[in-house]
Short mmCIF file of C-alpha atoms in Angstrom, two decimals:
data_model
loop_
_atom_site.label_atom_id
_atom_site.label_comp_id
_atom_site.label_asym_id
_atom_site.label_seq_id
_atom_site.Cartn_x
_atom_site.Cartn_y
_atom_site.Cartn_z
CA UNK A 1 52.72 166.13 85.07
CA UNK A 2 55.64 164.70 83.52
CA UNK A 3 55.85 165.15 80.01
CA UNK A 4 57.18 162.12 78.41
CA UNK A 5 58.29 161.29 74.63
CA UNK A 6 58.59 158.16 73.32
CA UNK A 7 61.25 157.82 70.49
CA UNK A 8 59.76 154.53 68.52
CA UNK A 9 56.14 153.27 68.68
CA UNK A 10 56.78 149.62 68.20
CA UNK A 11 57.10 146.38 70.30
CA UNK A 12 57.98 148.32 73.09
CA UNK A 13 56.99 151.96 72.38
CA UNK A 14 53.66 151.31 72.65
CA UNK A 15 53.19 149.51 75.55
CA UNK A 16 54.85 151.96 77.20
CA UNK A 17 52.58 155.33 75.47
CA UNK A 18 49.88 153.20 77.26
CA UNK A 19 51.66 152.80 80.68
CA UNK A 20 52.60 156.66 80.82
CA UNK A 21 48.56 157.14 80.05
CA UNK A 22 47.90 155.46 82.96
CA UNK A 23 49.99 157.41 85.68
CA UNK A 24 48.80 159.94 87.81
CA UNK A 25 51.79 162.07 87.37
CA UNK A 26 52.82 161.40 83.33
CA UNK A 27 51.30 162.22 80.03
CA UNK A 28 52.33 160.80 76.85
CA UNK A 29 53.77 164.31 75.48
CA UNK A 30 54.00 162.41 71.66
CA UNK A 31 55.16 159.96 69.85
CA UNK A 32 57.64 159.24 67.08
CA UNK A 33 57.83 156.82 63.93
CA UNK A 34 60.27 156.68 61.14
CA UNK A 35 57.17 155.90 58.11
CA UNK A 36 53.37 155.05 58.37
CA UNK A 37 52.08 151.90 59.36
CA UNK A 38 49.29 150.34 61.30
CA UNK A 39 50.97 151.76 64.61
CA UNK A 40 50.99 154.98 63.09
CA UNK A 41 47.50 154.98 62.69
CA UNK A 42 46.81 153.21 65.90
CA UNK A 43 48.63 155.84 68.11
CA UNK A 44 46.88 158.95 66.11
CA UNK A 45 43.43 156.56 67.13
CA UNK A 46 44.44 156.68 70.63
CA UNK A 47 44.87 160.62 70.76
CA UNK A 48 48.71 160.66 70.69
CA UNK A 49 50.56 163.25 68.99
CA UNK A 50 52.44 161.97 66.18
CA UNK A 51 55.81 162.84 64.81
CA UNK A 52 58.33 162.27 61.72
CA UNK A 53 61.04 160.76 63.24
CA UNK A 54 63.30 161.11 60.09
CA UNK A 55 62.73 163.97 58.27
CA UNK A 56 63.18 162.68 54.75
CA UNK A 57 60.25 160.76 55.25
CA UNK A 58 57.67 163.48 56.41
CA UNK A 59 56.08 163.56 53.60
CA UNK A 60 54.97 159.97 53.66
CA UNK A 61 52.53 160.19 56.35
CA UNK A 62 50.96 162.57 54.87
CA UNK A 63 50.52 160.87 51.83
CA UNK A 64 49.47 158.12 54.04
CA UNK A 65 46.62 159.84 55.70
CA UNK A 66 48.09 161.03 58.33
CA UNK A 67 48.99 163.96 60.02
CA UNK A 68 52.19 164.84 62.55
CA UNK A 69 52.38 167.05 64.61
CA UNK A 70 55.99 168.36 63.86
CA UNK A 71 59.53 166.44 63.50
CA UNK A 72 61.16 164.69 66.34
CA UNK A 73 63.25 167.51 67.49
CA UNK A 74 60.30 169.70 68.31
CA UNK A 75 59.04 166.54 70.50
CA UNK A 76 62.51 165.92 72.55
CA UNK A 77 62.89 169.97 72.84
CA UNK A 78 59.90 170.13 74.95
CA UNK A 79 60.05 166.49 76.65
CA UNK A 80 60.72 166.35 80.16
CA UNK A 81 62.03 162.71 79.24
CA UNK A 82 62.62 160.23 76.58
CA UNK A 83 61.85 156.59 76.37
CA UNK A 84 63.55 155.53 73.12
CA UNK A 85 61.82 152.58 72.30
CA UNK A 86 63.94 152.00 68.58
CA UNK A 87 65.69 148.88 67.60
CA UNK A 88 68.56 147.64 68.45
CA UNK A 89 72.04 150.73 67.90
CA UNK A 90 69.28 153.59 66.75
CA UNK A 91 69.32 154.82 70.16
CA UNK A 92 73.16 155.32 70.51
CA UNK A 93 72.84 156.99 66.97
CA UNK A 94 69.54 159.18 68.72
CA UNK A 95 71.96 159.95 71.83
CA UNK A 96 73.34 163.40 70.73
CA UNK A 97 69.88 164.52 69.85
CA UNK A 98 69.23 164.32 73.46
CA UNK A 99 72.34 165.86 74.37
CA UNK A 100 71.74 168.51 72.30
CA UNK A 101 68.73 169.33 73.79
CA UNK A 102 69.51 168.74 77.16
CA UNK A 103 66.38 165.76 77.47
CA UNK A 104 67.41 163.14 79.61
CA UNK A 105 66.91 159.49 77.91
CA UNK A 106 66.04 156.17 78.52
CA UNK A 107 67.67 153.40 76.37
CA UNK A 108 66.25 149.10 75.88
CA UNK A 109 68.50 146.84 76.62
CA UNK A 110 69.50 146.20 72.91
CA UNK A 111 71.77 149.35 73.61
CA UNK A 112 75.41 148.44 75.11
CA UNK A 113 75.78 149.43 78.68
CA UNK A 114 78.78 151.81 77.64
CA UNK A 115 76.47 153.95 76.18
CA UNK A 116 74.71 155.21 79.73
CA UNK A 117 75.30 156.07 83.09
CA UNK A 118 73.29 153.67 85.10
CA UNK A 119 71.94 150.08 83.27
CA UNK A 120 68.42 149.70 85.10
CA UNK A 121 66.40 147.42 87.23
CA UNK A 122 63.43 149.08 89.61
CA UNK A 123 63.96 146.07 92.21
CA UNK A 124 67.73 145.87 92.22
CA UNK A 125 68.88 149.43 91.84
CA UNK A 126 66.58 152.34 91.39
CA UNK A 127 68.59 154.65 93.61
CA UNK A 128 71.35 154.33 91.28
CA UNK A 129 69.54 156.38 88.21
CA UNK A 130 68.74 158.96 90.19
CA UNK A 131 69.51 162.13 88.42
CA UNK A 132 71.19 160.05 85.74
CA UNK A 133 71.00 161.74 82.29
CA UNK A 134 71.23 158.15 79.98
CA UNK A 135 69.83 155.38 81.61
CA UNK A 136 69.40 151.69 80.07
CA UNK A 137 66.59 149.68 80.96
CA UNK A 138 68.41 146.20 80.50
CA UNK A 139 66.70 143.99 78.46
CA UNK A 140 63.80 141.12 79.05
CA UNK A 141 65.88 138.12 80.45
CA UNK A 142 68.00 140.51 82.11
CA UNK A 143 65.24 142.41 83.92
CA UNK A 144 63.87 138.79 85.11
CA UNK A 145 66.89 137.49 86.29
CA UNK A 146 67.30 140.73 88.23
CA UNK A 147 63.80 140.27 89.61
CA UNK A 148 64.40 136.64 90.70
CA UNK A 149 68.53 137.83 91.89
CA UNK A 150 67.93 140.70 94.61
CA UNK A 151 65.46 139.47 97.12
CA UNK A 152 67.76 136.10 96.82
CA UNK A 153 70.76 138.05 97.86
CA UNK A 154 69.25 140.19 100.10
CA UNK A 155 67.71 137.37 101.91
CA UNK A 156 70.62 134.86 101.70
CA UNK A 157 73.28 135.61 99.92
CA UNK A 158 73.77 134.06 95.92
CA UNK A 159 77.71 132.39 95.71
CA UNK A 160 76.88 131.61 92.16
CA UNK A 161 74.44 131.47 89.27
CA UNK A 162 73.81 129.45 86.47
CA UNK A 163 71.33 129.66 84.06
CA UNK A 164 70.17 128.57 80.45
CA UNK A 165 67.56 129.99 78.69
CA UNK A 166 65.54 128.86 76.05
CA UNK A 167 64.57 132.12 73.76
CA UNK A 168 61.57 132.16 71.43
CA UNK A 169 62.94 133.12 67.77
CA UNK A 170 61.30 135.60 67.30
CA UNK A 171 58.02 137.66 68.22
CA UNK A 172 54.53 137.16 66.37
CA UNK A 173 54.82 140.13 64.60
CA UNK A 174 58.63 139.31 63.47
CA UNK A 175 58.08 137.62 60.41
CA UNK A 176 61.38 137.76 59.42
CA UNK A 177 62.79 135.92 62.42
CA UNK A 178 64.12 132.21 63.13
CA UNK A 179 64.59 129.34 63.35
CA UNK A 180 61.52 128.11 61.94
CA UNK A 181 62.14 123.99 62.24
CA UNK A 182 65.50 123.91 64.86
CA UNK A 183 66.84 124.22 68.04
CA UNK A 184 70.19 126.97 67.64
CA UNK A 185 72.54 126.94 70.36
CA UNK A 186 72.97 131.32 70.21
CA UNK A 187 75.44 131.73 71.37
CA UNK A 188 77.66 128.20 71.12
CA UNK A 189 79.78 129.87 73.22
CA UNK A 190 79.87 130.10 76.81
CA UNK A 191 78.54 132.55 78.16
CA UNK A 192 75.71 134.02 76.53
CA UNK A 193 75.47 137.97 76.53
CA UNK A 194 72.85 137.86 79.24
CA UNK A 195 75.36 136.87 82.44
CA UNK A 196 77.24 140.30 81.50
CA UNK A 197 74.39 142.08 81.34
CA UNK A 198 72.94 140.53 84.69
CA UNK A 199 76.90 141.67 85.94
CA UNK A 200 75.54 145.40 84.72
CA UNK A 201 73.22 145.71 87.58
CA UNK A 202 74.88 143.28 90.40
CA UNK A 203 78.67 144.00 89.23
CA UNK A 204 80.22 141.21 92.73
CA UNK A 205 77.48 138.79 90.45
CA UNK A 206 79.24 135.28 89.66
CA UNK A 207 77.03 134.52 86.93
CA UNK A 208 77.05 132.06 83.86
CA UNK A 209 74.14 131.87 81.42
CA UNK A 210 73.53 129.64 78.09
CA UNK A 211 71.33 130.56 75.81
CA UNK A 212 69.38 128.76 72.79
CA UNK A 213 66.99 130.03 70.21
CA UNK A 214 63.75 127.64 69.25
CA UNK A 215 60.93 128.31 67.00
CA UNK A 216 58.62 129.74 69.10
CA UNK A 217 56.79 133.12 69.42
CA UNK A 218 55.18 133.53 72.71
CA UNK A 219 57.85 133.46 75.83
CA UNK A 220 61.59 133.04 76.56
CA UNK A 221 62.21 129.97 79.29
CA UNK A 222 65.03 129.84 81.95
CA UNK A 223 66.08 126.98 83.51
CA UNK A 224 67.82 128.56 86.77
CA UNK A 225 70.12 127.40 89.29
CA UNK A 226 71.55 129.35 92.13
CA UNK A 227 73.92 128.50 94.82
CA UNK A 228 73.33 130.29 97.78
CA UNK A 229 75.10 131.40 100.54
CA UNK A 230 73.20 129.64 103.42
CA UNK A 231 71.03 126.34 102.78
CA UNK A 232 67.48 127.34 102.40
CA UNK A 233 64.13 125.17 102.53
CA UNK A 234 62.22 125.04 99.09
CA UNK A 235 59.25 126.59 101.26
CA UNK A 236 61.50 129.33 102.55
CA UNK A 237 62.00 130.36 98.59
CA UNK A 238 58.41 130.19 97.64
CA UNK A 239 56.96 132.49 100.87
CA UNK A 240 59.88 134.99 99.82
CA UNK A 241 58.70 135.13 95.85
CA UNK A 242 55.59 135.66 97.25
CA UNK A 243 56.68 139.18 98.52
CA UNK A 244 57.52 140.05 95.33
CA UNK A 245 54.83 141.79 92.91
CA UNK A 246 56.57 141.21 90.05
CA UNK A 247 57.13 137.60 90.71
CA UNK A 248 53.60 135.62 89.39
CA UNK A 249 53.97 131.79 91.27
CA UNK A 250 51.76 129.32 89.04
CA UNK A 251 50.40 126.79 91.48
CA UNK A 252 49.96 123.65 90.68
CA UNK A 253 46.25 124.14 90.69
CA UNK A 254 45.90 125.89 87.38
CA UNK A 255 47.46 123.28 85.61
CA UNK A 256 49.38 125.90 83.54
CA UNK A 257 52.34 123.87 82.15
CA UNK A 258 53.83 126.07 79.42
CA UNK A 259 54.07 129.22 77.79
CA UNK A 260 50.61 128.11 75.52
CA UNK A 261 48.38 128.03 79.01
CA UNK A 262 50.37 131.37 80.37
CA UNK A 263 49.21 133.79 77.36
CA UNK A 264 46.23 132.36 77.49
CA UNK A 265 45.45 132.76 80.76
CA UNK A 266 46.80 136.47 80.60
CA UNK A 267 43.92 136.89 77.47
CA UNK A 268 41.62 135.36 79.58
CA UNK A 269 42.32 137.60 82.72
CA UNK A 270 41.64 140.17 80.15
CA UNK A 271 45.51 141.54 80.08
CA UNK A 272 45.92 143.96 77.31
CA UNK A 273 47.43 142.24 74.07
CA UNK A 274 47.75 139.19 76.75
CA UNK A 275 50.98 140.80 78.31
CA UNK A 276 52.66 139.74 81.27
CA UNK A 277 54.38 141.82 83.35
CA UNK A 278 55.60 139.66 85.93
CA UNK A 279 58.00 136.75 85.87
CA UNK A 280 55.99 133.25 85.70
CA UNK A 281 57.51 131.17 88.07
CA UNK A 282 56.58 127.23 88.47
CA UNK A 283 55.72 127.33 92.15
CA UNK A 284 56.16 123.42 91.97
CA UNK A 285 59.53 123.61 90.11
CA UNK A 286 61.63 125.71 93.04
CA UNK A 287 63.93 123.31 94.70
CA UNK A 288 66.49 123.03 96.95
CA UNK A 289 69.70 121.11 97.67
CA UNK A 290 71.50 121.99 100.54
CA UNK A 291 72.48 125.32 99.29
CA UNK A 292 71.72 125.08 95.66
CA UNK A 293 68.09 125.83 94.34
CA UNK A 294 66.33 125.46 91.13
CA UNK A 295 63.41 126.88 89.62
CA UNK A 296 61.55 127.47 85.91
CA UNK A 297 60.47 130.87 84.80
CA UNK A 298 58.59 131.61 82.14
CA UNK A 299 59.72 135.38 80.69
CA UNK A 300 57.18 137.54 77.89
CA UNK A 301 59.50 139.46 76.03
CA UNK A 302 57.50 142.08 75.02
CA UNK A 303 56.17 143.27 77.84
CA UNK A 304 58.26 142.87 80.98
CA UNK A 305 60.18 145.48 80.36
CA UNK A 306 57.64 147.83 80.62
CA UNK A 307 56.94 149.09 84.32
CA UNK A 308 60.92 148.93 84.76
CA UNK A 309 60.46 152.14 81.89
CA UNK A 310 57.77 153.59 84.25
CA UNK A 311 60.17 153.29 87.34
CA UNK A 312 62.96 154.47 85.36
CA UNK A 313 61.35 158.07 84.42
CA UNK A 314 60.64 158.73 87.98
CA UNK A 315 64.01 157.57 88.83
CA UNK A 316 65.85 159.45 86.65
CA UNK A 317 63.55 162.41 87.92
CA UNK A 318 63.67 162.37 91.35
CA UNK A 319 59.69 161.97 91.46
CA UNK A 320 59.70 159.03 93.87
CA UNK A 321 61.90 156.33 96.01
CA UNK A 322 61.88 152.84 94.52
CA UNK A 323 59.27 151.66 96.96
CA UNK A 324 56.40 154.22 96.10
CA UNK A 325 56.97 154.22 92.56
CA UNK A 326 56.73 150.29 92.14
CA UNK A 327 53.57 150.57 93.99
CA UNK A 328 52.17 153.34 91.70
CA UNK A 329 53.14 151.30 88.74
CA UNK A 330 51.93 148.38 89.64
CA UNK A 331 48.47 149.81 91.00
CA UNK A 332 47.94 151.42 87.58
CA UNK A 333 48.90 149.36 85.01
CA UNK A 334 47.35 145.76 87.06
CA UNK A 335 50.23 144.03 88.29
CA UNK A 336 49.03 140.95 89.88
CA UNK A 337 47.79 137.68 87.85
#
């Protein structure tokens, strides 16, 4: 069994300590936090080893209530792996931990790609973290354009992309995010960080993105268009998407026409904290024009992220090809609305 850590039980972390429970060949080896709060408690609930990821601190879980198992350098020592799951420029500062302990690590894509070997997507490049020792598992919008990018070039070839997306402010638990009452063009200028990143994992990519911030909680939005290298029937594109298990088509059917409908319908399908996986894709919104196409995705930023960190241990590990690890992943953890 693979013994994984996870550096940061947040957002992220913990979604991940859950997916690791449900491999066949990982166990969650423990789990770190920086001071006690209801996650703390939650992940000694769930049987996961806890530990003091700043030492200074120790003492306050204790005081809290609760007890670690150790600091995190016992917990990287004897990892196999490391998901470090911490905000946004902790994990470069966590990076010569791992190095000292010879751990290999996986970053989130609030990390800059200069920081890692390989910048990760399981559908686009999974060969190239193989054996990697820092590996970045690029961030939400990223990892759904990626999903959305390869089979389109494999199948026909993408001359360029353009895409804006419309990002919530904030999630539900960020209290301290905006905007509450506006519509922020972040950046005003063109592009937005996310074409870069895109470039990270398809570096020939001819890619501009937009992005705006709007006071909402529950999904980012991308309005896509790609040109392609062939012309391409809007059918063509749908039976394609299809294919892909990581790409959820709404049909028209479910009358599901924004992000409100989506989480509820991932509640009522009994997803855990409503995640969804998969990129939501408007079946009735992909388009074509001659060669140019057009589609709607819906993206949930706290959770798409996750079976790309699944795919990325064994990866990194040699444990399986892209194929049979997306398969496990998916299979476990119920991809598939």
């Amino acid at each position: 069994m693979i013994q994984v850590a996870i550096n940061g039980y947040g957002t992220i972390g913990k979604r991940v300590a859950d997916a690791v429970r449900e491999q066949p060949d990982m166990e969650v080896l423990g789990v770190a936090k920086t001071r006690p709060n209801f996650e703390a408690e939650t992940a000694i609930e769930k049987g996961f080893p806890l530990y003091a990821a700043v030492e200074e601190r120790a003492d306050q879980f204790g005081d809290a209530g609760l007890e670690i198992a150790g600091p995190v350098e016992e917990l990287v020592e004897d990892a196999d792996i490391v998901v470090d799951a911490t905000p946004s420029g902790i994990g470069a500062q966590n990076k010569e931990l791992y190095e000292e302990y010879d751990t290999p690590a996986l970053y989130q894509g609030g990390e800059d790609a200069d920081l890692v070997d390989v910048s990760f997507n399981a559908r686009s490049n999974f060969e190239d973290a193989v054996g990697a020792d820092h590996v970045r598992v690029v961030s939400c919008n990223t990892t759904g354009l990626s999903r959305v990018l390869a089979p389109l070039r494999e199948a026909y070839g993408v001359e360029k992309v353009r895409a804006t997306l419309v990002r919530r402010g904030g999630d539900p638990g960020q209290t301290s995010r905006g905007p509450i009452n506006d519509i922020l063009p972040n950046p005003v200028t063109i592009p937005s960080h996310h074409g870069p990143d895109v470039e990270t994992i398809f570096d020939d990519l001819d890619i501009d993105t937009l992005g705006m911030k709007v006071p909402a909680t529950l999904m980012h939005m991308h309005s896509l268009n790609v040109t392609l290298s062939e012309e391409v029937d809007a059918s063509e594109v749908r039976d394609l998407f299809a294919e892909e298990s990581r790409l959820f088509l709404i049909p028209e059917r479910m009358d599901i026409d924004g992000s409100g409908k989506l989480k509820e319908y991932a509640h009522d399908s009994g997803r855990p904290r409503g995640d969804i996986w998969e990129n939501c894709i408007w079946e009735e919104s992909i388009s074509t024009v001659g060669a140019d196409l057009y589609l709607f995705q819906g993206i949930h930023q706290e959770s798409d992220v996750v079976p790309e960190n699944i795919d990325a241990i064994r990866a990194v590990l040699g444990e399986a090809d892209a194929e049979e690890s997306i398969e496990t992943t998916d299979g476990t953890i119920g991809i598939g609305l």
